[in-house]
XYZ file of C-alpha atoms in Angstrom:
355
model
C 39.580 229.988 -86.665
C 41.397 232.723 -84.813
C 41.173 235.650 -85.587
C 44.526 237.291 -85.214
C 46.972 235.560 -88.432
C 50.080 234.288 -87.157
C 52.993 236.579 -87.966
C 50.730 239.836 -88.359
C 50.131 241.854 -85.255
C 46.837 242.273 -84.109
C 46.207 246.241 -85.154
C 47.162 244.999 -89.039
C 45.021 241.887 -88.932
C 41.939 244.280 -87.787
C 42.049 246.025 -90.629
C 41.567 243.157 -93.538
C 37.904 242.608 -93.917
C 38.011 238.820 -94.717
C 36.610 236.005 -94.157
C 38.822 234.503 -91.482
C 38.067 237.780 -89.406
C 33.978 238.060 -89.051
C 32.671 237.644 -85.825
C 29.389 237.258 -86.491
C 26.854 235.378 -83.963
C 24.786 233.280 -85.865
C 25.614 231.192 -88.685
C 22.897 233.536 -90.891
C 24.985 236.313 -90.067
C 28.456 234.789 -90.815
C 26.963 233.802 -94.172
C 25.859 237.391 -94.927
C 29.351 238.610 -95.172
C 31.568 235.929 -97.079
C 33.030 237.831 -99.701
C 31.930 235.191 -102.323
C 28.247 235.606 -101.318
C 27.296 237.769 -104.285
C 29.000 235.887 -106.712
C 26.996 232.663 -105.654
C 23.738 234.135 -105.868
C 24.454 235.554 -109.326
C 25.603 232.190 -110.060
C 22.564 230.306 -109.210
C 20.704 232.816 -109.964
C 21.496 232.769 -114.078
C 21.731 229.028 -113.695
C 18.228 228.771 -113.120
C 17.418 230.940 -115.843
C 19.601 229.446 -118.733
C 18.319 226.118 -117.418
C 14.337 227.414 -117.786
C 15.375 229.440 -121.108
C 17.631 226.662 -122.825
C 16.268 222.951 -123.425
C 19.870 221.598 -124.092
C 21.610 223.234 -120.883
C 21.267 220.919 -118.635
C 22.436 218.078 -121.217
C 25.971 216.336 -119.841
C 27.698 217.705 -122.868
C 26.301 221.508 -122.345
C 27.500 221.166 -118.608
C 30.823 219.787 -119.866
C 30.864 222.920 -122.235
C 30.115 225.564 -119.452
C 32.641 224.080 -117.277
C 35.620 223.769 -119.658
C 34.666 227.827 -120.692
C 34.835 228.583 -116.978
C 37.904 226.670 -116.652
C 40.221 228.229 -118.712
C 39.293 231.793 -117.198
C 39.163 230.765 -113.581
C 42.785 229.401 -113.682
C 43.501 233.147 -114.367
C 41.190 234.496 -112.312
C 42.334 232.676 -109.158
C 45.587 234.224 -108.641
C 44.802 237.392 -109.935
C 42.010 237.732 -106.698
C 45.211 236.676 -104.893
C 46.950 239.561 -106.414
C 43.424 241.829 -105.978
C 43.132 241.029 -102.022
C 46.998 241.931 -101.970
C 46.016 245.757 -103.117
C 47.370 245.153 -106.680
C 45.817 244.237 -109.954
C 47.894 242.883 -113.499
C 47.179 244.185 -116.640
C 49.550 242.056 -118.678
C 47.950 238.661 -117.365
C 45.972 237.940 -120.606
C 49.095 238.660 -123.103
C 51.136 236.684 -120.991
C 49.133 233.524 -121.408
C 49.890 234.059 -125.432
C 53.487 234.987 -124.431
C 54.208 231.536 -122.811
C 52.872 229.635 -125.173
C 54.765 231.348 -128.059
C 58.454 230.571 -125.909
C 57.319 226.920 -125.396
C 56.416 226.189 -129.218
C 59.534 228.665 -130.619
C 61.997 227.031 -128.314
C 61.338 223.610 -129.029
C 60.732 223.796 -132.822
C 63.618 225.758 -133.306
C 66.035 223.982 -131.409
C 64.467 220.322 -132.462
C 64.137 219.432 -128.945
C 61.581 217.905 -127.026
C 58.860 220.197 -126.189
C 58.978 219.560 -122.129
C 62.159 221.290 -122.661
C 60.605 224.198 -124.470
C 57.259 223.271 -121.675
C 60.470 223.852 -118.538
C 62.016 226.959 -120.576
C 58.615 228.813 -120.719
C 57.423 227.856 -117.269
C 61.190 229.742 -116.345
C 60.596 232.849 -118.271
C 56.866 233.021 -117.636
C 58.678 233.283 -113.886
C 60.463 235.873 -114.586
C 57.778 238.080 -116.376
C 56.007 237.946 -113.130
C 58.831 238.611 -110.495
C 59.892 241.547 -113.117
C 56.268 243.224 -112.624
C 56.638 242.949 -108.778
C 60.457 244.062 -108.235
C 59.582 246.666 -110.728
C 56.249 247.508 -107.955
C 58.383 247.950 -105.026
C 62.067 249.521 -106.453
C 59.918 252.658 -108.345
C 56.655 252.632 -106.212
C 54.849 253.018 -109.730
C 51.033 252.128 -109.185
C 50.372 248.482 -110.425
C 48.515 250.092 -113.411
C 51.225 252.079 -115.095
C 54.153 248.962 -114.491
C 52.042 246.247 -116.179
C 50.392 248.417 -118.421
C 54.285 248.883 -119.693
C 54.493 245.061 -119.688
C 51.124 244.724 -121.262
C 52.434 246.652 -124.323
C 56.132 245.325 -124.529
C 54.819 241.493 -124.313
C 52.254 242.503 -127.029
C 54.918 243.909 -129.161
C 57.521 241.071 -128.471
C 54.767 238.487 -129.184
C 54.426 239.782 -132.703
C 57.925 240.999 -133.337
C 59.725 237.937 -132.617
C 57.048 235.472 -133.916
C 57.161 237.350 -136.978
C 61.007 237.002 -137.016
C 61.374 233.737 -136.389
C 58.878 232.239 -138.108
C 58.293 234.391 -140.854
C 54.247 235.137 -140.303
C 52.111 236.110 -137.073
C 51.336 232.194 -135.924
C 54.068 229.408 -135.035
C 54.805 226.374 -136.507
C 52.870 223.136 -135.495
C 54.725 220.680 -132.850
C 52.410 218.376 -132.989
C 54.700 215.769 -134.633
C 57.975 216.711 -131.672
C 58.612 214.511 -129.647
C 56.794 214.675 -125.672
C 54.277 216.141 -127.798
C 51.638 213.412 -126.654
C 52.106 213.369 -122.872
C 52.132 216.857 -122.553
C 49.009 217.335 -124.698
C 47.476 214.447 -122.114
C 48.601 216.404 -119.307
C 47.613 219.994 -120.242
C 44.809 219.533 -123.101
C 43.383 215.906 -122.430
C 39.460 215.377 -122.326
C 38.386 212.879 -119.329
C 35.356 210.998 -119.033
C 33.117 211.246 -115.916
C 29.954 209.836 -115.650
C 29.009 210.159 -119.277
C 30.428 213.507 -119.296
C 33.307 214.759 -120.935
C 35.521 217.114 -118.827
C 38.621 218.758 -120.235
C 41.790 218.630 -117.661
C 41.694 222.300 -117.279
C 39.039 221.954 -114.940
C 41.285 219.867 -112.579
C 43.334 222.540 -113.125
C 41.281 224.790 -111.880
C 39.937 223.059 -108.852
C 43.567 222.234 -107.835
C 44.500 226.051 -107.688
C 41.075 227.172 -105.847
C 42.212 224.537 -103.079
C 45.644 225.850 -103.251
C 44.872 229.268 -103.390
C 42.253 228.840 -100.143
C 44.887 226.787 -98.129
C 47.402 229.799 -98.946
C 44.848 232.480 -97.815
C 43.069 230.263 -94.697
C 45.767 228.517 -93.759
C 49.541 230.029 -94.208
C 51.117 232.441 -92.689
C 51.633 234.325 -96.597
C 47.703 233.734 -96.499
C 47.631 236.392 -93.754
C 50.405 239.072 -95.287
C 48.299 239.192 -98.369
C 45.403 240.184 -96.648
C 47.295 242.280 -94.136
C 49.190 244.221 -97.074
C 46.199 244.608 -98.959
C 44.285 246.133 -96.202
C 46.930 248.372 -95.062
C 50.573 248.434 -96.680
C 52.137 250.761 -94.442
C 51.366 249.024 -91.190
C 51.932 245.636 -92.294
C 55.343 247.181 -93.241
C 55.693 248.722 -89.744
C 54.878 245.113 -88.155
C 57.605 243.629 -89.948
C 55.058 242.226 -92.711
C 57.554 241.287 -96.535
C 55.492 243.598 -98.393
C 57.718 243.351 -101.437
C 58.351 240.156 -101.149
C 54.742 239.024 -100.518
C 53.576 241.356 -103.799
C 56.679 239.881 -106.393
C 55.113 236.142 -105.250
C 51.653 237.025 -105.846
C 52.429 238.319 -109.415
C 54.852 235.367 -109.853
C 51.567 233.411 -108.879
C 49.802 235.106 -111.530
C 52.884 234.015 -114.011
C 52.109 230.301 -113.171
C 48.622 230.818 -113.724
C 49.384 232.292 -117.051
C 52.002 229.378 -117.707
C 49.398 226.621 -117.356
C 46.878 228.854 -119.509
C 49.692 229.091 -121.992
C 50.297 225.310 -122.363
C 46.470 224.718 -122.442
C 46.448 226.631 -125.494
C 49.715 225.403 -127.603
C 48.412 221.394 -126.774
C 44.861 222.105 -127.566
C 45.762 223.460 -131.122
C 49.058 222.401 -132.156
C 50.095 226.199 -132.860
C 49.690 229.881 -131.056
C 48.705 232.822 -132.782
C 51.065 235.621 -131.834
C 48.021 238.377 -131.591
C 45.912 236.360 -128.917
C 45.245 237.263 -125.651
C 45.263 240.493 -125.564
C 41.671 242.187 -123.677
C 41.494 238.736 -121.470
C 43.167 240.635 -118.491
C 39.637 242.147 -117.937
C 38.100 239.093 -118.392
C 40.015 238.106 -115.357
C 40.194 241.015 -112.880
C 35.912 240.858 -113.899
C 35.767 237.211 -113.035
C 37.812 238.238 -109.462
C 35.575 241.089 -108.433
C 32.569 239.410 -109.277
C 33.318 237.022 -107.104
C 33.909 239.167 -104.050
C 37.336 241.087 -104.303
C 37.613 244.425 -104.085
C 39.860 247.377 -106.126
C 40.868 248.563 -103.114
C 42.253 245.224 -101.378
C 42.321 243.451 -98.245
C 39.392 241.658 -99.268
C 37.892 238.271 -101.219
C 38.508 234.787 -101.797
C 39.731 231.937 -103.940
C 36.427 230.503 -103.288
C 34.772 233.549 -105.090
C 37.068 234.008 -107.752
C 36.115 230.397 -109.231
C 32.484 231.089 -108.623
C 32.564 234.161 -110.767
C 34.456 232.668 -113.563
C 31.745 229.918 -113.382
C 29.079 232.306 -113.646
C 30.994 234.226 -116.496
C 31.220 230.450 -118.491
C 27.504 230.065 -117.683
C 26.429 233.563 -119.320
C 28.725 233.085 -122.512
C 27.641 229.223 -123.189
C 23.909 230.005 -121.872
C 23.131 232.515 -123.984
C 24.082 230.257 -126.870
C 22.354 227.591 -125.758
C 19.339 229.833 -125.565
C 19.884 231.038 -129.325
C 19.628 234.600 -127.841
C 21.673 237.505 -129.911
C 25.193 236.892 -128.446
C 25.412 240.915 -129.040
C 23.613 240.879 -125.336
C 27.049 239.060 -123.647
C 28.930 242.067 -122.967
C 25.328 244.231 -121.270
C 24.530 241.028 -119.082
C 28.304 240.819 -118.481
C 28.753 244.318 -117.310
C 25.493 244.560 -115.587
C 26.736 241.687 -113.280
C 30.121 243.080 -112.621
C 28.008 246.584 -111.170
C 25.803 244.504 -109.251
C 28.312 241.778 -107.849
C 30.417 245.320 -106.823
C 27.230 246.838 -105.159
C 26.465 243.868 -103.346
C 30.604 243.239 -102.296
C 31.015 247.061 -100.945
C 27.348 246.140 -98.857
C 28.700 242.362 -97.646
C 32.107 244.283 -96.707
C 30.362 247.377 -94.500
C 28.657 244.563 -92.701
C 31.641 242.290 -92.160
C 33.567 245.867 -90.406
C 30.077 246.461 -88.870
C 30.293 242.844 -87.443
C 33.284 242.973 -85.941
């Protein structure tokens, strides 16, 4: 794979420390600095111990479990390590999930339509919560944290002010009995049956956007502006590099992320509580920098993103399965995220130190 990215000049692609840039010289080497390599330890690392420490985790059913848990965050957690390698994070990711599903089950039920309608409508504004967050980046040069920590809060408040409103209480009304209601439930919430096990359709979900999301960054010539803006804005801008453009479509990715999230939740239960959501965002940036990406930028992988939201499913599910105190989630939890970040700022000094 060459190491200069189509459309970036060579002094810009130098600088992003990524996977499609090592030079190492043997394939021990080149393995040593994949972003995703801590995550994958970590990962096989606590699935050997929930499989010696729980009897039932390796059942079909507890695997069906684990991935289902990892599902639902790693369709987050993809394009926000999009966003991440780009030099930008999103706190308003996990309120927006809740947010789309609200306008898909308000718009249909109160306009008695069918609910792909309200399903199109919410995919449209879900759209436009994301290119709002990146216009809003590049016309004020606010940091990422203060402009969707503002969204964060106005979503949260618009979630319960207008559910409240329109509905009269803090949930929505069920659409279960709308019309479209049962393909779009089979199409966003339906459970399949492989092998014995049953897997929900979120994981296809979910293995659909890691492919995407690795084609994008391997393979496109966006792929290389995101790293090339995360690893240094200024001269991607001097080489002619969109950065503006290239940020508003990586939060707009985030948005679609969210909108699928969203559906997934109105199908599975019929109804959306207006307060959910909110706290996931961490959930999500945690499951991205596990898995390789860095605060800083210009560095990680699709690849490693899914791994860590794997590896978050297997520590929440595991330790049930184990019947340990569930009060020990959020120590392993955090534990792992200082680790994976030790390990990621070592596998990154050695991909530079490679070069």
């Amino acid at each position: 794979m060459s190491a200069t990215a189509p459309g970036v000049s060579p002094d810009v692609s130098s600088d992003a420390s990524d996977e499609r840039f090592l030079r190492s010289s043997s394939p021990l080497q080149r393995l040593l600095t994949r972003p995703e390599l801590g995550s994958l330890v970590g990962a096989i690392a606590v699935f050997c111990c929930f499989a010696l420490a729980a009897d039932g985790f390796l059942r079909a059913s507890s695997l069906g479990t684990v991935l289902y848990a990892s599902s639902t965050i790693g369709i987050m957690a993809v394009p926000v390590a999009l966003l991440m390698i780009g030099g930008e994070f999103d706190l308003s990711a996990g309120v927006l999930v809740t947010s789309s599903a609200l306008v898909s089950s308000m718009f249909s039920y109160q306009m008695t339509a069918n609910v792909w309608v309200g399903v199109g409508v919410s995919l449209l504004v879900t759209l436009a919560v994301g290119a709002f967050n990146g216009i809003m980046l590049a016309r004020t040069g606010l940091p990422s944290f203060i402009v969707t920590l503002g969204t964060f809060l106005m979503l949260t408040g618009l979630n319960l002010g207008l559910t409240k409103l329109i509905s009269g209480t803090v949930s929505t009304r069920t659409v279960a009995d709308m019309e479209g209601f049962t393909t779009a439930r089979a199409l966003f919430a339906s459970t399949l049956t492989v092998g014995g096990t049953h897997i929900k359709v979120t994981v296809l979900w979910w293995l659909a956007l890691v492919a995407l999301g690795s084609w994008i960054l391997l393979r496109t010539r966006a792929g290389n502006w995101i790293f090339a803006v995360g690893g240094n804005e200024n001269a991607a801008r001097a080489v002619g590099v969109p950065v503006a453009r290239t940020k508003t479509a990586l939060y707009m990715g985030v948005a679609l992320g969210a909108w699928i999230c969203g559906q997934h939740l109105l199908f599975s239960y019929d109804v959306v509580q207006s307060g959910e959501g909110v706290g996931n965002e961490l959930i999500y940036i945690i499951a991205a920098v596990i898995g390789g990406c860095l605060i800083t930028g210009g560095h990680g992988s699709a690849v490693g993103a899914a791994v860590g939201a794997l590896l978050f499913g297997m520590t929440s599910k595991g330790i049930v399965f184990a019947e340990w105190n569930p009060d020990w989630f959020k120590f392993f939890l955090g534990a792992m995220l200082l680790l994976a970040t030790l390990l990621n700022t070592w596998v990154r000094r050695r991909a530079e130190a490679s070069k």
